[in-house]
Coordinates of C-alpha atoms in Angstrom, one line a residue:
Chain Z
M421 CA -35.9 -4.2 -33.1
K422 CA -35.6 -3.0 -29.5
N423 CA -32.1 -2.7 -27.9
I424 CA -31.5 -3.9 -24.3
L425 CA -28.2 -3.0 -22.6
L426 CA -26.6 -5.1 -19.9
V427 CA -23.9 -3.1 -18.1
L428 CA -21.1 -5.1 -16.4
S429 CA -17.8 -3.9 -15.1
T430 CA -14.7 -5.0 -13.3
S431 CA -16.3 -4.6 -9.9
R432 CA -19.9 -5.2 -10.8
T433 CA -21.1 -8.7 -11.8
S434 CA -24.3 -10.6 -11.0
P435 CA -25.5 -13.9 -12.5
E436 CA -29.0 -12.9 -11.6
A437 CA -28.7 -9.7 -13.6
V438 CA -27.3 -11.6 -16.6
E439 CA -30.2 -14.1 -16.4
Y440 CA -32.7 -11.3 -16.2
A441 CA -31.3 -9.4 -19.1
L442 CA -31.2 -12.6 -21.3
A443 CA -34.8 -13.4 -20.3
L444 CA -36.0 -9.8 -21.0
A445 CA -34.3 -9.8 -24.4
K446 CA -35.9 -13.1 -25.4
K447 CA -39.3 -12.0 -24.2
E448 CA -39.1 -8.6 -26.0
K449 CA -37.5 -10.2 -29.1
A450 CA -34.8 -7.5 -28.6
R451 CA -31.1 -7.3 -29.3
L452 CA -29.0 -7.7 -26.2
I453 CA -26.0 -5.4 -26.1
T454 CA -23.6 -6.5 -23.3
L455 CA -21.1 -3.8 -22.2
F456 CA -18.1 -4.6 -20.0
I457 CA -16.4 -1.6 -18.6
M458 CA -12.8 -1.9 -17.4
E459 CA -12.7 0.7 -14.6
T460 CA -9.5 2.6 -15.0
E461 CA -10.1 4.4 -11.7
I462 CA -9.2 1.2 -9.7
V463 CA -5.9 1.0 -11.5
S464 CA -5.2 4.7 -11.1
E465 CA -5.8 4.4 -7.4
V466 CA -3.4 1.5 -7.0
F467 CA -0.8 3.4 -9.1
E468 CA -1.2 6.5 -6.8
I469 CA -0.9 4.4 -3.6
F470 CA 2.3 2.7 -4.9
S471 CA 3.7 6.0 -6.1
D472 CA 2.7 8.5 -3.4
I473 CA 2.7 6.3 -0.3
G474 CA 5.0 3.4 -1.2
F475 CA 7.4 5.7 -3.2
T476 CA 7.8 3.0 -5.8
G477 CA 9.3 4.1 -9.1
D478 CA 7.3 4.7 -12.3
K479 CA 8.4 1.5 -14.1
P480 CA 7.4 -1.1 -11.4
S481 CA 4.1 0.8 -10.8
M482 CA 3.4 0.9 -14.5
R483 CA 4.1 -2.8 -14.9
L484 CA 1.8 -3.5 -12.0
T485 CA -1.1 -1.5 -13.4
E486 CA -0.5 -3.0 -16.9
A487 CA -0.9 -6.5 -15.3
M488 CA -4.1 -5.4 -13.6
M489 CA -5.5 -4.1 -16.9
R490 CA -4.6 -7.3 -18.7
E491 CA -6.4 -9.3 -15.9
F492 CA -9.5 -7.0 -16.1
R493 CA -9.6 -7.3 -19.9
Q494 CA -9.3 -11.1 -19.7
R495 CA -12.1 -11.2 -17.1
G496 CA -14.3 -9.0 -19.4
Y497 CA -13.7 -11.3 -22.4
E498 CA -14.6 -14.4 -20.4
E499 CA -17.7 -12.8 -19.0
L500 CA -18.9 -11.6 -22.4
K501 CA -18.1 -15.0 -24.0
K502 CA -20.3 -16.8 -21.5
I503 CA -23.2 -14.4 -22.2
E504 CA -22.6 -14.8 -26.0
D505 CA -22.8 -18.6 -25.8
I506 CA -26.0 -18.5 -23.8
A507 CA -27.5 -15.9 -26.2
K508 CA -26.6 -18.0 -29.2
K509 CA -28.2 -21.1 -27.7
E510 CA -31.4 -19.1 -26.9
G511 CA -31.5 -17.5 -30.3
I512 CA -31.1 -14.0 -28.9
P513 CA -29.3 -11.5 -31.2
C514 CA -26.3 -10.3 -29.2
E515 CA -23.6 -7.7 -29.5
L516 CA -20.6 -7.5 -27.2
V517 CA -18.8 -4.2 -26.3
I518 CA -15.7 -3.9 -24.1
E519 CA -14.7 -0.4 -23.0
E520 CA -12.1 1.2 -20.8
G521 CA -12.6 4.2 -18.6
D522 CA -15.1 5.9 -16.3
F523 CA -18.2 3.7 -15.5
L524 CA -20.8 6.4 -15.8
K525 CA -19.4 8.1 -18.9
K526 CA -18.9 4.9 -20.8
A527 CA -22.3 3.5 -20.0
L528 CA -24.1 6.7 -21.1
W529 CA -22.0 6.8 -24.2
V530 CA -23.0 3.3 -25.2
M531 CA -26.6 4.0 -24.4
D532 CA -26.6 6.9 -26.8
K533 CA -24.6 5.1 -29.5
Y534 CA -26.9 2.1 -29.7
G535 CA -30.2 3.9 -29.0
I536 CA -31.0 1.7 -25.9
D537 CA -34.6 1.1 -25.0
S538 CA -34.0 -0.5 -21.6
A539 CA -31.0 -1.2 -19.5
V540 CA -29.9 -3.6 -16.7
A541 CA -27.1 -2.5 -14.3
I542 CA -25.5 -3.9 -11.1
K543 CA -25.0 -1.9 -8.0
K544 CA -21.9 -2.5 -5.8
R545 CA -22.5 -3.7 -2.3
R546 CA -21.6 -0.9 0.2
S547 CA -22.1 -0.3 3.9
A548 CA -24.8 2.1 5.0
I549 CA -22.2 4.7 6.0
A550 CA -20.3 4.4 2.7
S551 CA -23.6 4.7 0.7
Y552 CA -24.4 7.9 2.7
F553 CA -21.1 9.6 1.7
I554 CA -20.4 8.1 -1.8
R555 CA -23.1 8.4 -4.4
S556 CA -23.7 5.2 -6.3
Q557 CA -22.6 5.4 -9.9
V558 CA -25.4 3.1 -10.9
L559 CA -28.0 5.3 -9.3
M560 CA -26.5 8.2 -11.2
L561 CA -26.7 6.2 -14.3
K562 CA -30.4 5.6 -13.6
E563 CA -30.9 9.3 -13.1
K564 CA -29.1 10.4 -16.3
A565 CA -30.2 7.6 -18.6
K566 CA -32.9 8.4 -21.2
C567 CA -34.3 4.9 -20.8
P568 CA -35.5 2.8 -17.8
V569 CA -32.7 1.1 -15.9
E570 CA -33.3 -2.0 -13.8
I571 CA -30.9 -2.3 -10.9
F572 CA -29.6 -5.5 -9.4
Q573 CA -27.4 -5.9 -6.3
E574 CA -23.8 -7.2 -6.8
E575 CA -23.3 -10.8 -5.7
Chain P
M538 CA -39.0 7.1 -16.5
N539 CA -37.8 6.5 -13.0
I540 CA -35.9 9.3 -11.4
S541 CA -33.9 8.7 -8.3
I542 CA -33.6 11.8 -6.1
D543 CA -30.5 12.6 -4.0
R544 CA -32.1 12.8 -0.6
R545 CA -28.9 13.6 1.4
P546 CA -29.0 16.9 3.3
L547 CA -28.0 19.9 1.2
W548 CA -25.1 20.8 3.5
L549 CA -23.6 17.3 3.1
V550 CA -23.8 17.5 -0.7
F551 CA -22.1 20.9 -0.7
A552 CA -19.5 19.8 1.9
L553 CA -18.6 16.7 -0.2
K554 CA -18.3 18.8 -3.4
G555 CA -16.3 21.5 -1.8
F556 CA -14.2 19.3 0.5
R557 CA -10.8 20.4 -0.6
P558 CA -11.2 24.2 -0.5
L559 CA -13.1 23.8 2.8
F560 CA -10.4 21.6 4.3
F561 CA -7.6 24.1 3.3
L562 CA -9.7 27.0 4.5
L563 CA -10.2 25.4 7.9
L564 CA -6.6 24.4 8.1
G565 CA -5.6 28.0 7.4
L566 CA -8.0 29.3 10.0
F567 CA -6.6 26.8 12.5
F568 CA -3.1 27.9 11.8
W569 CA -3.9 31.6 12.1
Y570 CA -5.9 31.0 15.4
A571 CA -3.3 28.7 17.0
I572 CA -0.3 30.8 16.0
S573 CA -1.8 34.0 17.4
M574 CA -2.7 32.4 20.8
P575 CA -0.5 33.3 23.8
T576 CA 2.5 30.9 24.1
P577 CA 1.8 28.4 26.9
S578 CA 4.0 28.6 29.9
G579 CA 7.1 26.5 29.8
L580 CA 7.2 26.5 26.0
S581 CA 9.4 28.8 23.9
I582 CA 8.0 30.9 21.1
E583 CA 9.8 28.7 18.5
G584 CA 8.3 25.7 20.3
H585 CA 4.9 27.1 20.0
K586 CA 5.2 27.8 16.3
I587 CA 6.7 24.4 15.5
I588 CA 3.9 22.6 17.4
V589 CA 1.3 24.5 15.3
L590 CA 3.2 23.5 12.2
F591 CA 3.4 19.9 13.4
F592 CA -0.4 19.8 13.7
I593 CA -0.8 21.2 10.1
A594 CA 1.7 18.5 8.8
L595 CA -0.2 15.9 10.8
A596 CA -3.5 16.8 9.2
L597 CA -2.0 16.8 5.7
W598 CA -0.2 13.5 6.3
V599 CA -3.2 11.8 7.8
T600 CA -5.7 12.9 5.1
N601 CA -3.2 12.7 2.2
T602 CA -5.0 15.6 0.6
I603 CA -1.6 16.6 -1.0
P604 CA 1.2 14.0 -1.7
L605 CA 3.3 13.2 1.4
A606 CA 6.4 14.6 -0.2
I607 CA 4.7 17.9 -0.8
T608 CA 3.7 18.2 2.8
S609 CA 7.4 17.7 3.7
I610 CA 8.4 20.5 1.3
F611 CA 5.8 22.7 3.0
V612 CA 7.4 21.9 6.4
I613 CA 10.9 22.7 5.2
M614 CA 9.8 26.0 3.7
A615 CA 7.7 27.0 6.8
I616 CA 10.3 26.3 9.5
P617 CA 12.7 29.2 8.4
L618 CA 9.7 31.4 7.5
L619 CA 8.3 31.0 11.0
G620 CA 11.7 31.8 12.5
V621 CA 12.0 28.4 14.2
M622 CA 15.4 27.7 12.7
D623 CA 17.4 29.7 10.2
T624 CA 17.4 28.8 6.5
K625 CA 20.9 27.5 6.4
E626 CA 20.4 25.2 9.4
T627 CA 17.0 23.9 8.0
Y628 CA 18.3 23.0 4.6
A629 CA 21.5 21.5 6.1
L630 CA 19.3 18.8 7.7
F631 CA 18.7 17.5 4.2
G632 CA 22.2 16.2 4.2
N633 CA 21.3 13.6 6.9
E634 CA 23.1 10.3 6.5
A635 CA 19.8 8.4 6.6
I636 CA 18.6 10.2 3.4
F637 CA 21.7 9.3 1.5
F638 CA 21.6 5.7 2.7
I639 CA 18.0 5.4 1.4
L640 CA 19.0 7.0 -1.9
G641 CA 21.9 4.5 -2.3
A642 CA 19.7 1.5 -1.3
F643 CA 17.0 2.5 -3.7
I644 CA 19.4 2.8 -6.6
L645 CA 20.9 -0.6 -5.8
S646 CA 17.4 -2.1 -5.7
A647 CA 16.6 -0.4 -9.0
A648 CA 19.7 -2.2 -10.5
V649 CA 18.5 -5.5 -9.2
M650 CA 15.0 -5.1 -10.7
H651 CA 16.2 -3.6 -14.0
S652 CA 18.7 -6.5 -14.6
G653 CA 15.8 -9.0 -14.1
L654 CA 17.7 -10.7 -11.2
S655 CA 14.8 -10.2 -8.8
S656 CA 12.2 -11.8 -11.2
R657 CA 14.6 -14.7 -11.9
I658 CA 15.0 -15.3 -8.2
A659 CA 11.2 -15.1 -7.7
L660 CA 10.4 -17.5 -10.6
T661 CA 13.2 -20.0 -9.7
I662 CA 12.1 -20.2 -6.1
L663 CA 8.4 -20.5 -6.9
E664 CA 9.2 -23.3 -9.5
R665 CA 11.6 -25.1 -7.2
F666 CA 9.6 -25.1 -3.9
G667 CA 5.9 -24.4 -4.9
T668 CA 5.1 -28.0 -5.7
T669 CA 1.8 -28.5 -3.8
P670 CA -1.0 -26.1 -3.0
R671 CA 0.2 -25.6 0.5
K672 CA 3.9 -25.3 -0.4
L673 CA 3.1 -22.8 -3.1
I674 CA 1.3 -20.5 -0.6
L675 CA 4.2 -20.9 1.9
T676 CA 6.7 -20.2 -0.9
I677 CA 5.0 -17.0 -2.0
F678 CA 4.7 -15.9 1.7
L679 CA 8.4 -16.5 2.3
L680 CA 9.6 -15.2 -1.0
G681 CA 7.9 -11.9 -0.3
T682 CA 9.5 -11.9 3.2
F683 CA 13.0 -12.7 2.2
L684 CA 13.1 -10.4 -0.8
S685 CA 11.8 -7.6 1.4
F686 CA 14.9 -8.1 3.6
V687 CA 17.0 -6.6 0.8
M688 CA 14.6 -4.5 -1.3
S689 CA 11.7 -2.2 -0.6
E690 CA 8.7 -4.3 0.3
H691 CA 6.5 -2.2 -2.0
A692 CA 8.8 -2.9 -5.0
V693 CA 8.7 -6.6 -4.1
A694 CA 4.9 -6.7 -4.0
A695 CA 4.8 -4.8 -7.3
M696 CA 7.2 -7.3 -8.9
I697 CA 5.6 -10.5 -7.6
F698 CA 2.0 -9.5 -8.1
P699 CA 1.8 -10.2 -11.9
I700 CA 3.3 -13.7 -11.3
V701 CA 0.7 -14.4 -8.6
L702 CA -2.0 -13.1 -10.9
E703 CA -1.0 -15.5 -13.6
I704 CA -0.9 -18.4 -11.2
A705 CA -4.5 -17.5 -10.1
K706 CA -5.5 -17.3 -13.8
E707 CA -3.9 -20.6 -14.7
L708 CA -5.7 -22.3 -11.8
D709 CA -9.0 -20.8 -13.1
L710 CA -9.8 -19.4 -9.6
K711 CA -12.9 -17.3 -9.6
P712 CA -12.5 -13.8 -8.0
R713 CA -13.8 -13.7 -4.4
K714 CA -15.2 -17.2 -4.7
T715 CA -12.3 -19.4 -3.6
N716 CA -10.1 -19.5 -0.5
Y717 CA -7.1 -20.3 -2.6
G718 CA -7.4 -17.0 -4.5
K719 CA -7.5 -15.2 -1.2
L720 CA -4.6 -17.1 0.2
L721 CA -2.4 -16.3 -2.9
F722 CA -2.8 -12.6 -2.6
L723 CA -2.8 -12.4 1.2
S724 CA 0.4 -14.4 1.5
L725 CA 2.0 -12.1 -1.0
A726 CA 0.9 -9.0 0.8
W727 CA 1.7 -10.2 4.4
G728 CA 4.9 -11.8 3.4
C729 CA 6.2 -8.5 2.1
I730 CA 4.9 -6.6 5.1
I731 CA 6.5 -8.9 7.7
G732 CA 9.8 -9.0 5.7
G733 CA 9.7 -5.2 5.3
V734 CA 10.3 -4.6 9.1
A735 CA 13.3 -7.0 9.3
T736 CA 16.1 -4.8 8.0
F737 CA 16.9 -1.2 7.1
L738 CA 16.1 -2.0 3.5
G739 CA 12.5 -3.3 3.6
G740 CA 10.4 -0.2 3.8
A741 CA 13.0 2.5 4.4
R742 CA 10.9 3.5 7.4
V743 CA 13.5 2.2 9.8
P744 CA 16.3 4.5 8.4
L745 CA 13.9 7.4 8.8
A746 CA 13.2 6.5 12.5
V747 CA 16.9 6.0 13.1
G748 CA 17.7 9.3 11.3
I749 CA 15.3 11.2 13.5
L750 CA 16.7 9.5 16.6
K751 CA 20.2 10.5 15.6
E752 CA 19.2 14.1 14.8
T753 CA 17.2 14.5 18.1
S754 CA 19.4 12.6 20.6
G755 CA 22.7 11.9 18.9
I756 CA 22.2 8.1 19.4
G757 CA 22.6 5.8 16.4
I758 CA 21.4 2.3 15.6
G759 CA 23.4 0.0 13.4
F760 CA 22.1 -2.1 10.5
F761 CA 23.0 -5.4 12.2
E762 CA 22.0 -4.2 15.6
Y763 CA 18.5 -3.4 14.5
S764 CA 18.0 -6.7 12.6
L765 CA 19.4 -8.7 15.5
A766 CA 16.8 -7.0 17.8
V767 CA 13.8 -7.6 15.5
L768 CA 14.5 -10.8 13.6
P769 CA 13.2 -13.3 16.2
A770 CA 9.9 -11.4 16.2
V771 CA 9.8 -11.5 12.4
F772 CA 10.2 -15.3 12.4
I773 CA 7.6 -15.8 15.1
M774 CA 5.2 -13.6 13.2
L775 CA 5.9 -15.6 10.0
I776 CA 4.8 -18.8 11.7
I777 CA 1.7 -17.2 13.4
G778 CA 0.8 -15.3 10.2
F779 CA 1.0 -18.5 8.1
F780 CA -1.0 -20.5 10.6
I781 CA -3.8 -17.8 10.8
L782 CA -3.9 -17.6 7.0
L783 CA -4.5 -21.4 6.6
K784 CA -6.9 -21.5 9.6
V785 CA -9.1 -18.6 8.4
Y786 CA -9.0 -19.7 4.7
P787 CA -8.4 -23.5 4.5
I788 CA -7.0 -24.6 1.1
D789 CA -9.8 -25.6 -1.2
I790 CA -8.0 -27.0 -4.3
D791 CA -6.1 -30.3 -4.8
S792 CA -3.6 -29.6 -7.5
I793 CA -1.6 -26.7 -8.9
E794 CA -0.2 -28.6 -11.9
R795 CA -1.4 -26.1 -14.4
A796 CA 0.2 -23.2 -12.6
R797 CA 3.4 -25.2 -12.3
T798 CA 3.5 -25.7 -16.0
G799 CA 3.2 -22.0 -16.5
L800 CA 6.0 -21.2 -14.0
V801 CA 8.3 -23.7 -15.7
A802 CA 7.6 -22.1 -19.1
K803 CA 8.2 -18.6 -17.8
N804 CA 11.4 -19.6 -16.1
K805 CA 12.7 -21.3 -19.3
A806 CA 11.8 -18.1 -21.3
L807 CA 14.3 -16.1 -19.1
G808 CA 17.2 -18.0 -20.5
N809 CA 20.6 -18.3 -18.8
M810 CA 21.7 -15.9 -16.1
G811 CA 23.7 -13.1 -17.6
Y812 CA 27.0 -11.4 -16.6
E813 CA 25.2 -8.3 -15.3
E814 CA 22.9 -10.3 -13.1
Y815 CA 25.9 -12.2 -11.6
L816 CA 27.8 -8.9 -10.9
I817 CA 24.7 -7.1 -9.5
G818 CA 24.0 -10.2 -7.2
I819 CA 27.6 -10.2 -5.9
L820 CA 27.6 -6.4 -5.4
M821 CA 24.3 -6.6 -3.5
G822 CA 25.6 -9.4 -1.3
V823 CA 28.9 -7.6 -0.5
T824 CA 27.0 -4.4 0.2
V825 CA 24.6 -6.1 2.7
F826 CA 27.6 -7.8 4.3
L827 CA 29.4 -4.4 4.7
W828 CA 26.3 -2.7 6.1
A829 CA 25.8 -5.5 8.6
F830 CA 29.4 -5.8 9.9
F831 CA 31.2 -2.6 9.0
G832 CA 28.3 -0.2 8.9
K833 CA 29.3 1.6 12.1
D834 CA 33.0 2.1 11.0
L835 CA 32.5 2.9 7.3
G836 CA 29.1 4.6 7.6
L837 CA 25.9 3.1 6.1
A838 CA 25.4 5.9 3.5
N839 CA 29.1 5.8 2.4
I840 CA 28.8 2.0 1.7
A841 CA 25.5 2.5 -0.1
L842 CA 26.9 5.3 -2.3
G843 CA 30.1 3.4 -2.9
A844 CA 28.1 0.5 -4.2
V845 CA 26.2 2.9 -6.5
V846 CA 29.5 4.2 -7.9
V847 CA 30.6 0.6 -8.6
L848 CA 27.4 -0.1 -10.5
F849 CA 28.2 2.8 -12.9
I850 CA 31.9 1.9 -13.2
F851 CA 30.9 -1.6 -14.5
R852 CA 28.1 -0.1 -16.6
L853 CA 25.6 -2.4 -14.8
V854 CA 22.9 0.2 -15.0
R855 CA 22.3 3.5 -16.8
W856 CA 21.0 6.7 -15.2
R857 CA 17.9 6.5 -17.3
D858 CA 17.1 3.1 -15.8
V859 CA 17.6 4.4 -12.3
E860 CA 15.2 7.2 -12.9
D861 CA 12.6 4.7 -14.1
Y862 CA 12.8 2.7 -10.8
V863 CA 13.5 5.3 -8.1
N864 CA 10.8 7.7 -6.8
W865 CA 12.6 10.8 -5.8
G866 CA 9.7 11.9 -3.7
I867 CA 11.0 9.7 -0.9
I868 CA 14.0 12.0 -0.4
L869 CA 11.7 15.0 0.0
M870 CA 9.4 13.1 2.4
Y871 CA 12.2 11.9 4.6
G872 CA 14.1 15.2 4.5
G873 CA 11.0 17.1 5.7
A874 CA 10.2 14.5 8.4
I875 CA 13.8 14.6 9.8
T876 CA 13.8 18.5 9.7
L877 CA 10.4 18.6 11.6
G878 CA 11.7 16.1 14.2
S879 CA 14.8 18.0 14.7
A880 CA 13.0 21.4 15.1
L881 CA 10.5 19.9 17.6
A882 CA 13.4 18.5 19.7
G883 CA 15.7 21.5 19.3
S884 CA 13.0 24.0 20.4
G885 CA 12.1 22.0 23.4
A886 CA 8.6 21.5 22.0
A887 CA 8.8 17.6 22.0
E888 CA 9.8 17.5 25.7
W889 CA 7.1 20.1 26.6
A890 CA 4.4 18.0 24.8
T891 CA 5.5 14.8 26.4
N892 CA 5.3 16.4 29.9
L893 CA 1.9 17.8 29.1
M894 CA 0.5 14.4 27.9
L895 CA 2.3 12.1 30.3
G896 CA 3.4 14.4 33.1
S897 CA 1.2 13.2 35.9
S898 CA 0.7 9.7 34.7
G899 CA 2.1 7.0 36.9
L900 CA 2.5 4.6 34.0
R901 CA 5.2 2.0 34.2
P902 CA 7.8 1.9 31.4
W903 CA 6.5 -1.5 30.0
A904 CA 3.0 0.1 29.9
I905 CA 4.3 3.0 27.9
I906 CA 5.9 0.7 25.4
A907 CA 2.7 -1.4 25.2
I908 CA 0.6 1.7 24.6
L909 CA 3.0 3.3 22.1
S910 CA 3.3 0.1 20.0
L911 CA -0.5 -0.3 20.1
L912 CA -1.0 3.3 19.1
T913 CA 1.5 2.9 16.2
L914 CA -0.2 -0.3 15.0
F915 CA -3.5 1.4 15.1
L916 CA -2.3 4.6 13.3
T917 CA -0.4 2.7 10.6
E918 CA -3.7 0.9 9.5
G919 CA -5.2 4.2 8.5
M920 CA -2.2 6.3 7.2
S921 CA 1.1 6.0 5.5
N922 CA 3.7 4.0 7.5
S923 CA 6.3 6.7 7.0
A924 CA 3.9 9.4 8.1
V925 CA 3.3 7.5 11.4
I926 CA 7.1 7.5 12.0
A927 CA 7.3 11.2 11.1
I928 CA 4.5 12.0 13.6
L929 CA 5.5 9.8 16.6
M930 CA 9.3 9.8 16.4
P931 CA 9.8 13.4 17.4
I932 CA 8.2 12.7 20.8
A933 CA 10.2 9.5 21.3
G934 CA 13.2 11.2 22.8
G935 CA 11.0 13.1 25.3
I936 CA 9.2 9.9 26.4
A937 CA 12.6 8.0 26.8
M938 CA 14.0 10.8 28.9
K939 CA 10.9 11.0 31.1
F940 CA 10.6 7.3 31.8
R941 CA 14.4 6.7 31.8
L942 CA 14.2 4.3 29.0
D943 CA 16.8 3.5 26.4
P944 CA 15.7 5.8 23.4
K945 CA 16.4 2.8 21.1
I946 CA 13.5 0.9 22.7
I947 CA 11.1 3.7 21.9
T948 CA 12.5 3.9 18.4
Y949 CA 11.9 0.1 17.9
A950 CA 8.5 0.4 19.5
I951 CA 7.6 2.9 16.7
A952 CA 9.7 1.8 13.8
M953 CA 8.7 -1.9 13.8
P954 CA 4.9 -1.7 14.4
A955 CA 4.7 1.2 11.9
G956 CA 5.3 -1.3 9.1
L957 CA 2.8 -3.9 10.3
A958 CA -0.5 -2.9 8.7
F959 CA -2.3 -6.2 8.0
T960 CA -6.0 -5.1 8.1
L961 CA -6.8 -2.3 5.7
P962 CA -5.8 -1.6 2.1
M963 CA -5.5 2.2 2.1
S964 CA -2.2 2.7 3.8
T965 CA -0.1 -0.1 2.6
P966 CA 0.5 -0.7 -1.1
A967 CA 0.9 -4.5 -0.7
N968 CA -2.6 -4.7 0.9
A969 CA -4.1 -2.3 -1.7
I970 CA -2.9 -4.4 -4.6
A971 CA -4.2 -7.6 -2.9
V972 CA -7.7 -6.2 -2.6
S973 CA -7.6 -4.5 -6.0
S974 CA -6.9 -7.9 -7.6
G975 CA -10.6 -8.7 -7.0
Y976 CA -9.8 -12.1 -5.5
L977 CA -10.6 -10.9 -2.0
S978 CA -12.6 -8.1 -0.4
V979 CA -11.6 -5.6 2.3
F980 CA -13.7 -7.7 4.7
D981 CA -11.7 -10.8 3.8
M982 CA -8.5 -9.0 4.6
A983 CA -9.7 -7.4 7.8
K984 CA -11.1 -10.7 9.1
A985 CA -7.7 -12.4 9.2
G986 CA -5.7 -9.2 9.5
I987 CA -7.1 -8.2 12.9
L988 CA -5.8 -11.5 14.3
V989 CA -2.4 -11.1 12.8
S990 CA -2.1 -7.5 14.0
L991 CA -3.1 -8.5 17.5
S992 CA -0.6 -11.3 17.5
A993 CA 2.1 -8.9 16.2
W994 CA 1.5 -6.6 19.1
I995 CA 1.7 -9.5 21.6
V996 CA 4.9 -10.9 20.0
F997 CA 6.5 -7.4 20.0
N998 CA 5.8 -6.8 23.7
L999 CA 7.1 -10.3 24.6
M1000 CA 10.3 -9.5 22.8
V1001 CA 10.6 -6.3 24.9
W1002 CA 10.2 -8.3 28.1
V1003 CA 12.1 -11.4 27.3
Y1004 CA 14.6 -11.1 24.4
W1005 CA 15.8 -7.5 24.5
P1006 CA 17.1 -7.5 28.1
M1007 CA 19.4 -10.4 26.9
L1008 CA 20.8 -7.9 24.3
G1009 CA 21.2 -5.2 26.9
I1010 CA 18.3 -3.1 25.6
R1011 CA 16.3 -2.1 28.6

């Protein structure tokens, strides 16, 4: 059985990409592996701003980042639950994975672990200037992945 | 397999990868070049050296390539090494009253947070007054404001954020999709920002500005004196800010019942108010009263440190708790900024720079204040609020002298707008947390933030023309 990976994250969601991944898995009679990555870099950035610029103590900054991680985890579970429900209804074998850490590293790790044949990922919306200076993680994923990666724009 | 090729120019790829070493190399080259240039006429050798050091500190504070506090350490170390001031004199500036005032205020604020008193106040007020969607937004907005009158606005934002996040969750608001989600987080951020400029306690920026003023000109500003001068502007900005919030993002939900149920449950779970909370509340109230009415006689720092001693006498807080809540980097940052300001003024460099920039300008004093406050508002959107004060305050004395203005006006024109960053998330923790929540984008914040920033500038300048002359500040 083929394995199709749908990569979602805290800052990358798209109903269109979810729909496409489900349709692809159904057509290919494949297993859909949905990965939700909680990006710790967003939380680290906030911690640094509070600590280095706001001079807030460690405890309030930690509480704040813990609250953010809880929220991100909750969002991940909700997103994955929705996909699982649709997959069940459509008779698509589905596996849910939730991971915490760097987007690129985690996505590549799951690709290797599950022997992924095809992947669907979502690219963040960025201004032309920002795209020029900051390389897209999703484009890097496409470059480094051993399987084809279909890219959708974030909504 | 599709392979995407990085098509950016090779120099850009290398430059981005080696940004830090390249930046420090360029900074070092600039330092070497600028310091070996002949000293401009009218400027002392010490003045020449401190101006070069000022530009290095400026580059480091603006880019934030190393923590702000570390830039300050570098400044303190470099001043005696460059021969601008001797070692004893340089390090003695660390004993500035403003620094010990901030230290005491932060320890008191740590006790308030550690005891749970601040969370209790927040939950009680939200439960009591946040009864409708509109009232809940107003309550969060005002709660952030009033708590920031007595505690650091950043600490207040960090404390209220998890509560607001749970409210958004209980209301089942979809990130970035609903106006109400945007309103919840913007009201939290902007409430804290506006409240943070009202007193010496909000962002600790004001004591820094006042400390630099005192070191450079010998003029002091009292706790009550400052608040009396800025409070009307704060209240006008609250009204305008709330109006703009609701105009740009009209409320799109009918009920907040589910969130209210959550707030009631959370409040109940706190139990009865304990003895420690009562004592800390009384101590905080008495301290603020003493700061406001006896600050000039007793000394702001003495009152703050006295209150800290009382905290420990009654065992209301342990040293370990204080360490968890206080970021000691602030002492280094402020110490360095005051030292740099004092060296710039003492060497005559600040006056020389002011003459060079504004020497032949026929600007009227009101235009100077308008330009300075606008420049401060603009700078504070892109860099740390404290760094803006550290950069602009040293020249304040020179500007005041040149245009025969009360130095206090120039201090207010920098200290107050420096805290009013409404548009971008990078420089103000409260804005950063609002955007990071995912309920609004940078664009959502900027759209309404530009309007609030512009209003703040107009309100500030109206105060200068209309209200301050009534207080004798001209």
